Short mmCIF file of C-alpha atoms and ligand atoms in Angstrom, two decimals:
data_model
loop_
_atom_site.label_atom_id
_atom_site.label_comp_id
_atom_site.label_asym_id
_atom_site.label_seq_id
_atom_site.Cartn_x
_atom_site.Cartn_y
_atom_site.Cartn_z
CA MET A 12 0.01 0.06 -0.03
CA LEU A 13 2.82 2.43 0.74
CA SER A 14 4.94 1.52 -2.44
CA PRO A 15 7.20 4.32 -3.36
CA LYS A 16 5.99 3.68 -6.87
CA LEU A 17 2.94 5.67 -6.07
CA TYR A 18 4.92 8.88 -6.39
CA LYS A 19 5.90 7.88 -9.90
CA ASN A 20 2.37 7.74 -11.32
CA GLY A 21 0.10 10.75 -10.91
CA HIS A 22 -2.98 8.98 -12.00
CA ALA A 23 -2.38 6.14 -9.47
CA TYR A 24 -1.56 8.55 -6.80
CA ASP A 25 -4.86 10.53 -7.48
CA LEU A 26 -6.83 7.48 -7.47
CA PHE A 27 -5.24 6.32 -4.13
CA MET A 28 -5.93 9.66 -2.54
CA ARG A 29 -9.62 9.68 -3.75
CA VAL A 30 -10.48 6.06 -3.00
CA PHE A 31 -9.06 6.17 0.59
CA GLY A 32 -10.64 9.43 1.43
CA PHE A 33 -7.42 11.35 1.71
CA GLU A 34 -8.44 13.95 -0.65
CA ALA A 35 -11.94 14.53 0.82
CA SER A 36 -10.25 14.85 4.24
CA VAL A 37 -7.63 17.15 3.31
CA GLU A 38 -10.36 19.48 1.59
CA ARG A 39 -12.53 19.40 4.81
CA PHE A 40 -9.42 20.71 6.55
CA LEU A 41 -8.43 23.28 4.07
CA SER A 42 -12.18 24.73 4.28
CA ARG A 43 -11.52 25.73 7.78
CA LEU A 44 -8.28 27.35 7.40
CA PRO A 45 -8.02 31.18 7.82
CA ILE A 46 -6.92 31.87 4.22
CA THR A 47 -8.57 34.18 1.91
CA VAL A 48 -7.67 34.74 -1.74
CA PRO A 49 -8.63 38.17 -3.20
CA GLU A 50 -10.67 37.99 -6.30
CA GLY A 51 -8.19 38.19 -9.17
CA GLY A 52 -5.52 36.79 -7.02
CA LYS A 53 -2.91 34.45 -8.31
CA ILE A 54 -2.29 31.06 -6.67
CA LEU A 55 0.78 28.98 -6.98
CA ASP A 56 0.77 25.19 -6.20
CA THR A 57 4.31 23.86 -6.34
CA GLY A 58 4.93 20.07 -6.14
CA CYS A 59 1.32 19.92 -6.84
CA GLY A 60 0.91 16.25 -7.19
CA SER A 61 -2.55 15.48 -8.56
CA GLY A 62 -3.56 19.12 -7.88
CA THR A 63 -5.78 19.00 -4.67
CA LEU A 64 -4.43 22.03 -2.85
CA GLY A 65 -4.39 24.64 -5.54
CA ILE A 66 -7.57 23.41 -7.16
CA HIS A 67 -9.45 23.68 -3.77
CA PHE A 68 -8.54 27.51 -3.36
CA LEU A 69 -9.14 28.10 -7.10
CA GLN A 70 -12.66 26.91 -6.55
CA SER A 71 -13.26 29.33 -3.72
CA GLY A 72 -13.26 32.33 -6.29
CA ASN A 73 -14.46 32.99 -9.78
CA ARG A 74 -11.74 35.27 -10.96
CA THR A 75 -8.57 33.82 -9.18
CA SER A 76 -6.16 31.80 -11.34
CA LEU A 77 -3.77 28.94 -10.55
CA LEU A 78 -0.42 27.78 -11.65
CA SER A 79 0.24 24.22 -10.78
CA THR A 80 3.79 22.89 -11.22
CA ASP A 81 5.43 19.58 -10.44
CA LEU A 82 8.70 17.82 -11.35
CA GLU A 83 6.84 14.92 -13.03
CA PRO A 84 4.76 15.62 -16.23
CA ASN A 85 2.35 12.80 -15.46
CA PHE A 86 1.24 14.47 -12.03
CA ILE A 87 0.63 17.63 -13.97
CA ASP A 88 -1.53 15.69 -16.33
CA ALA A 89 -3.36 14.27 -13.29
CA ALA A 90 -3.89 17.73 -11.85
CA LYS A 91 -5.43 19.00 -15.14
CA LYS A 92 -7.74 16.22 -15.37
CA LYS A 93 -8.89 16.89 -11.74
CA ALA A 94 -9.54 20.51 -12.69
CA SER A 95 -11.46 19.45 -15.81
CA ARG A 96 -13.42 16.84 -13.68
CA ARG A 97 -14.49 19.70 -11.41
CA GLY A 98 -15.65 21.80 -14.36
CA ILE A 99 -12.91 24.53 -13.97
CA ARG A 100 -12.46 26.60 -17.26
CA ALA A 101 -9.22 25.66 -18.74
CA ASP A 102 -8.11 29.32 -19.08
CA ARG A 103 -7.96 29.64 -15.13
CA MET A 104 -5.28 27.09 -14.66
CA ASN A 105 -1.76 27.07 -16.05
CA VAL A 106 0.77 24.20 -15.52
CA GLY A 107 4.46 23.82 -15.82
CA ILE A 108 7.46 21.79 -14.79
CA ALA A 109 9.47 23.14 -11.70
CA ASP A 110 11.86 21.76 -9.28
CA ILE A 111 11.17 22.68 -5.70
CA SER A 112 14.78 23.63 -5.33
CA ARG A 113 14.10 26.58 -7.70
CA PRO A 114 10.33 26.87 -7.53
CA ASP A 115 10.54 30.29 -9.49
CA LEU A 116 11.89 28.68 -12.57
CA ILE A 117 9.23 27.15 -14.88
CA THR A 118 9.39 25.22 -18.04
CA THR A 119 5.98 25.41 -19.79
CA ILE A 120 4.31 22.66 -21.59
CA ASP A 121 5.52 24.15 -24.88
CA GLN A 122 9.07 24.26 -23.40
CA GLN A 123 9.36 27.99 -22.68
CA ALA A 124 11.42 28.91 -19.81
CA ILE A 125 9.77 31.40 -17.40
CA THR A 126 11.01 33.18 -14.17
CA LEU A 127 8.21 34.01 -11.88
CA GLU A 128 7.88 37.53 -10.76
CA LYS A 129 8.63 38.44 -7.18
CA GLU A 130 5.69 39.32 -4.94
CA SER A 131 3.06 38.08 -7.64
CA PHE A 132 1.14 35.52 -5.79
CA SER A 133 -1.68 35.98 -3.18
CA LEU A 134 -1.33 32.25 -2.02
CA ILE A 135 1.27 29.61 -2.40
CA CYS A 136 0.56 26.15 -1.55
CA ILE A 137 3.02 23.32 -0.94
CA GLY A 138 2.42 19.97 0.50
CA ALA A 139 4.88 17.15 1.24
CA VAL A 140 7.34 18.43 -1.30
CA LEU A 141 9.83 20.66 0.48
CA GLY A 142 11.80 17.60 1.65
CA TYR A 143 12.60 16.80 -1.97
CA ALA A 144 14.50 20.31 -2.16
CA LYS A 145 18.33 20.34 -2.30
CA SER A 146 17.98 23.11 0.34
CA PRO A 147 14.45 23.38 1.96
CA GLU A 148 15.81 26.66 3.62
CA SER A 149 16.50 28.35 0.24
CA SER A 150 13.27 26.92 -1.34
CA LEU A 151 11.18 28.45 1.49
CA GLN A 152 12.97 31.73 1.13
CA CYS A 153 12.49 31.72 -2.64
CA LEU A 154 8.77 31.11 -2.05
CA VAL A 155 8.35 33.76 0.48
CA GLU A 156 9.91 36.21 -2.10
CA LEU A 157 7.24 35.16 -4.62
CA LEU A 158 4.43 36.21 -2.14
CA GLN A 159 2.73 39.47 -2.17
CA PRO A 160 2.77 41.34 1.15
CA GLY A 161 -0.53 40.03 2.98
CA GLY A 162 -0.32 36.92 0.88
CA TYR A 163 -0.32 33.42 2.52
CA LEU A 164 2.04 30.52 2.26
CA LEU A 165 0.37 27.24 3.09
CA ASN A 166 2.49 24.19 3.77
CA LEU A 167 0.44 21.00 4.30
CA GLU A 168 3.51 19.22 5.62
CA MET A 169 4.32 15.58 6.85
CA CYS A 170 3.73 15.62 10.58
CA GLU A 171 6.25 14.60 12.96
CA THR A 172 4.44 11.47 14.47
CA ALA A 173 5.91 8.03 14.27
CA LEU A 174 3.63 7.32 11.31
CA GLY A 175 4.49 10.55 9.56
CA LYS A 176 8.23 9.75 10.01
CA TYR A 177 7.64 6.19 8.86
CA VAL A 178 5.99 7.42 5.59
CA CYS A 179 8.77 9.97 5.16
CA GLY A 180 11.34 7.18 5.32
CA ARG A 181 9.40 5.06 2.81
CA TYR A 182 9.33 7.78 0.35
CA HIS A 183 12.88 9.03 0.84
CA TYR A 184 11.56 12.39 2.08
CA HIS A 185 14.18 14.39 4.05
CA ASN A 186 12.56 17.53 5.41
CA ILE A 187 13.76 20.16 7.93
CA SER A 188 11.75 20.31 11.29
CA LEU A 189 8.53 22.19 11.47
CA GLU A 190 10.26 24.31 14.16
CA ARG A 191 13.18 25.28 11.80
CA MET A 192 10.62 25.85 9.03
CA SER A 193 8.66 28.32 11.27
CA GLN A 194 11.95 29.95 12.34
CA ILE A 195 12.87 30.74 8.62
CA LEU A 196 9.18 31.90 7.75
CA ARG A 197 9.08 34.21 10.77
CA GLU A 198 11.77 36.49 9.18
CA ASP A 199 9.09 37.83 6.83
CA CYS A 200 5.92 36.41 8.11
CA GLU A 201 3.38 35.90 10.83
CA VAL A 202 3.40 32.07 11.27
CA THR A 203 0.51 29.90 12.83
CA SER A 204 0.37 26.10 12.93
CA HIS A 205 -2.79 24.13 12.48
CA SER A 206 -3.14 20.59 13.33
CA MET A 207 -5.84 18.20 11.85
CA ASN A 208 -8.14 16.20 14.17
CA TRP A 209 -10.08 13.02 13.67
CA GLN A 210 -12.58 14.84 11.38
CA HIS A 211 -9.82 14.88 9.02
CA PHE A 212 -9.01 11.15 9.04
CA PRO A 213 -7.20 9.74 7.12
CA ALA A 214 -5.06 12.83 6.38
CA CYS A 215 -4.61 13.70 10.02
CA MET A 216 -2.43 10.46 10.29
CA THR A 217 0.42 12.08 8.27
CA ARG A 218 -0.22 15.73 7.68
CA THR A 219 -0.19 19.00 9.61
CA ALA A 220 -0.19 22.53 8.31
CA VAL A 221 1.86 25.72 8.72
CA ILE A 222 0.46 28.98 7.56
CA ALA A 223 2.72 32.13 6.89
CA LYS A 224 1.03 35.40 6.15
CA LYS A 225 3.58 37.67 4.70
CA ASN A 226 4.13 41.03 6.39
CA ALA A 227 3.79 44.33 4.72
CA PRO A 228 7.20 46.05 4.20
CA SER A 229 8.26 48.33 7.14
CA ARG A 230 8.59 51.96 6.24
C1 SAM B 312 3.51 13.55 -1.78
S1 SAM B 312 3.24 14.20 -3.25
C2 SAM B 312 2.47 15.67 -2.72
C3 SAM B 312 1.33 16.14 -3.56
C4 SAM B 312 0.61 17.31 -3.18
N1 SAM B 312 1.47 18.50 -3.06
C5 SAM B 312 -0.12 17.12 -2.07
O1 SAM B 312 -0.02 17.65 -0.93
O2 SAM B 312 -0.95 16.11 -2.01
C6 SAM B 312 4.74 14.76 -3.70
C7 SAM B 312 4.92 15.52 -5.03
O3 SAM B 312 6.11 16.12 -5.07
C8 SAM B 312 6.60 15.85 -6.46
N2 SAM B 312 8.13 16.12 -6.45
C9 SAM B 312 9.00 15.17 -5.99
N3 SAM B 312 10.19 15.67 -6.15
C10 SAM B 312 10.03 16.99 -6.53
C11 SAM B 312 10.99 18.12 -6.85
N4 SAM B 312 12.33 17.83 -6.77
N5 SAM B 312 10.39 19.20 -7.27
C12 SAM B 312 9.14 19.32 -7.51
N6 SAM B 312 8.29 18.39 -7.21
C13 SAM B 312 8.66 17.20 -6.87
C14 SAM B 312 6.31 14.48 -6.97
O4 SAM B 312 6.10 14.36 -8.31
C15 SAM B 312 4.63 14.56 -6.22
O5 SAM B 312 3.86 15.07 -7.01
#
């Protein structure tokens, strides 16, 4: 059930997440988080997997747009299919390839290289991907630079329970501690932690959330 091969096939991953109720429990949790995306705001979901996080917030407004990126094209394909199943207009969602080590460098589907503009996103979502970065610290700093002042970074991270650590080991996921993550984010953001409870089963077994709201520049 926890074969590392699951992370190689976006469609199998998506099916697994849906059939075992993981996706629904994540979305129940996301709905109660104190995150608002202004109309017209841009969302980035990097290491998007089958797209759940970014698509959830995209659906909370009509004029928001989403850029979903992943290292694996087949995950991007699975994310696009999810958006289409949910009736989201194709022009509201862009996709691209990006390594979490440099989340600002995107290769589009038609092979164009793009550098994302600093302070251009209202919301950045990451989930269980930072531990694949060469330096999670620099990736976090890069993501914060991409956030507009007042914007949110949501990290739906692996939790530090025994099961969370077991799953990380199984998937060769080497993250920094949640404490270190918060310490880095606090340099430019107000940081809060949000634990899941049993209403968010089964996601509560392996995930927890850190939200960072970027401070306005000091005068
Ligand atoms: C556990 S899944 C998480 C998916 C989604 N963010 C979520 O919260 O459900 C990890 C994702 O990270 C992607 N990934 C692995 N290494 C990566 C890297 N170096 N850069 C970007 N994405 C990567 C995988 O392809 C996979 O889609």
